[in-house]
Coordinates of N, CA and C in Angstrom, one line a residue:
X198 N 34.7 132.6 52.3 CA 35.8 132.1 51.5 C 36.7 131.3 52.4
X199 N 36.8 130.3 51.9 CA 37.8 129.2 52.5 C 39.3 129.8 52.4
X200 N 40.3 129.2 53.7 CA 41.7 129.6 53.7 C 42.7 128.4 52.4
X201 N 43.3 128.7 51.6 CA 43.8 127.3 51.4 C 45.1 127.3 52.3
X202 N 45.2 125.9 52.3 CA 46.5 125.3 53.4 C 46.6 124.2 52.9
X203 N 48.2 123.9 53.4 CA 48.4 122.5 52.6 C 49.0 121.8 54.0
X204 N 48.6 120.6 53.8 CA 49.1 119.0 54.5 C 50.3 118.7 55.0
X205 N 51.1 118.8 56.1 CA 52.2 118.2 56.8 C 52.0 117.3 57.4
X206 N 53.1 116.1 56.6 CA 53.8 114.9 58.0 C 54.6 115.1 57.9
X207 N 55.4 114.9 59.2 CA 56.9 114.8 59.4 C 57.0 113.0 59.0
X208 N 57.9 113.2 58.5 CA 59.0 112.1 57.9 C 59.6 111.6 59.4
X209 N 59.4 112.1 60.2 CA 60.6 111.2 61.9 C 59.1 110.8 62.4
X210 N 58.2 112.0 62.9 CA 57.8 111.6 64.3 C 56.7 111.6 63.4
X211 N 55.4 111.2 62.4 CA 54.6 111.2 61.9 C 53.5 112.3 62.4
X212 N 53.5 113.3 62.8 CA 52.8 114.7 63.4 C 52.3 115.0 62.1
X213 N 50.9 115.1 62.0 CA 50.1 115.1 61.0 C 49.2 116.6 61.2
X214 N 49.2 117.8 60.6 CA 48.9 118.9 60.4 C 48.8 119.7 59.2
X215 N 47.6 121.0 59.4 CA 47.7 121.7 57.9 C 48.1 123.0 59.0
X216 N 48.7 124.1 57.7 CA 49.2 125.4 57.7 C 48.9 126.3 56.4
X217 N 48.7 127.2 56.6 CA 48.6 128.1 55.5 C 49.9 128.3 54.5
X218 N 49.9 128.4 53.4 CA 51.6 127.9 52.8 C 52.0 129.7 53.2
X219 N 51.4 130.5 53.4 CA 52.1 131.4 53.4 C 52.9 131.8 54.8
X220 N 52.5 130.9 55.9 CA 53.2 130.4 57.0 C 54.4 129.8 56.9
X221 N 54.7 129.3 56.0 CA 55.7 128.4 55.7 C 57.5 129.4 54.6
X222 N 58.0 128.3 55.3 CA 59.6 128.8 54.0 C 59.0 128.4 52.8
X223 N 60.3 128.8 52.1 CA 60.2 128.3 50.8 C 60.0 126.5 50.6
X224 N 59.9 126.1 49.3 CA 60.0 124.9 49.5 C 61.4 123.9 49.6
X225 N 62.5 124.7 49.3 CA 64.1 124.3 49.5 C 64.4 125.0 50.7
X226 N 63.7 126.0 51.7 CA 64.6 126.3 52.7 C 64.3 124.8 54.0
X227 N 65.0 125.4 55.1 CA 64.8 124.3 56.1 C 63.4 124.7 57.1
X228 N 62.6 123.3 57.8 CA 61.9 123.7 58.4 C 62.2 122.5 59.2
X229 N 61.1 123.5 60.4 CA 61.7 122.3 61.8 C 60.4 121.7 62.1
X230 N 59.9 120.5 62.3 CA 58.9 120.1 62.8 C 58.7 120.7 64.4
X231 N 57.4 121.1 64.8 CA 57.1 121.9 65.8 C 56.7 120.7 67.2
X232 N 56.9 119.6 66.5 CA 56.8 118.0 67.2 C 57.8 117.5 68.3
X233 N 58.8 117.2 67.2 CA 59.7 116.5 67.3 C 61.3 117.2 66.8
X234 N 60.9 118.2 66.4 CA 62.3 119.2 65.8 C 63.3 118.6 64.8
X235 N 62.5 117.7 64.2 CA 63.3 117.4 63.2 C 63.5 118.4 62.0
X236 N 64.8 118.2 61.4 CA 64.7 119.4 60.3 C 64.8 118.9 59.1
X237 N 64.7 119.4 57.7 CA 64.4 119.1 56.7 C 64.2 120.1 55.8
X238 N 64.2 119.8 54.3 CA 63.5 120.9 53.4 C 61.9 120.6 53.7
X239 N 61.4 122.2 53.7 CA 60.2 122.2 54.1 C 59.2 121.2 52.8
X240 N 59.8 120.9 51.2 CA 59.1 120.2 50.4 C 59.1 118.8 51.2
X241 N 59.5 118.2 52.4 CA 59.9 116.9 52.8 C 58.5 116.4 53.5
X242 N 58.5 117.6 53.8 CA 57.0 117.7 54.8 C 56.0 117.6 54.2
X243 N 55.5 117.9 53.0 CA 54.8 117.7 52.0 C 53.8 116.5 52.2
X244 N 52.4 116.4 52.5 CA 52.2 115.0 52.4 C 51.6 114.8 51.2
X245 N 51.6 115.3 49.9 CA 51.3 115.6 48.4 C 52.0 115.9 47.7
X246 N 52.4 115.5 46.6 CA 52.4 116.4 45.3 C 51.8 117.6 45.1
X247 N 50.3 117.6 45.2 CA 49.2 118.4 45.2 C 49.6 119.9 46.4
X248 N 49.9 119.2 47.5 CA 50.5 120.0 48.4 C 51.5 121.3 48.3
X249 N 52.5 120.3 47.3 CA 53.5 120.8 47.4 C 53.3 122.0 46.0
X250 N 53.2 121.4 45.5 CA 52.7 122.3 44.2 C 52.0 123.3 45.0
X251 N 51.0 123.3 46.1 CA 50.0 124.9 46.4 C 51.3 125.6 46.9
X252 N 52.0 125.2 47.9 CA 53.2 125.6 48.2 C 53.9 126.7 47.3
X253 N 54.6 125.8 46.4 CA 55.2 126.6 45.1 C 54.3 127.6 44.7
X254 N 52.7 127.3 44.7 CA 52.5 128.8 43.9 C 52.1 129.7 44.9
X255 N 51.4 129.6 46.4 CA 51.2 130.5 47.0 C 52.1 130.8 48.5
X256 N 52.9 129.9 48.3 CA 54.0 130.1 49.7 C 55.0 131.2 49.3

C-alpha cells in the first residue's frame, strides 16, 4: 500500500518536496520552509488544490 503525501513549493526559495500530510500543521497554522525558513500558512505551500484538499482531510 502506497503512503499518500502531498506536494510542497515554497513561495520564496522554490524547494520542491512531498511529506506525508500527517507530518504537517494544520492548513491555517504557520509552517517554516526547511530551505529557506520562510514562514507562511502551511495551505501557502500547497502546490495543488488537489493537495491541499488531501491535507484538509488527512492532515
Amino acid at each position: 500500500m502506497d503512503e499518500t503525501t502531498v506536494r510542497l513549493l515554497c513561495p520564496e526559495c522554490a524547494k520542491d518536496w512531498q511529506v506525508a500530510p500527517g507530518e504537517l500543521p494544520s492548513s491555517t497554522e504557520m509552517f517554516h520552509c526547511p530551505n529557506c525558513h520562510a514562514s507562511r500558512r502551511t495551505a501557502e505551500f500547497m502546490r495543488t488544490d488537489r493537495d491541499l484538499q488531501t491535507l484538509k482531510q488527512l492532515g
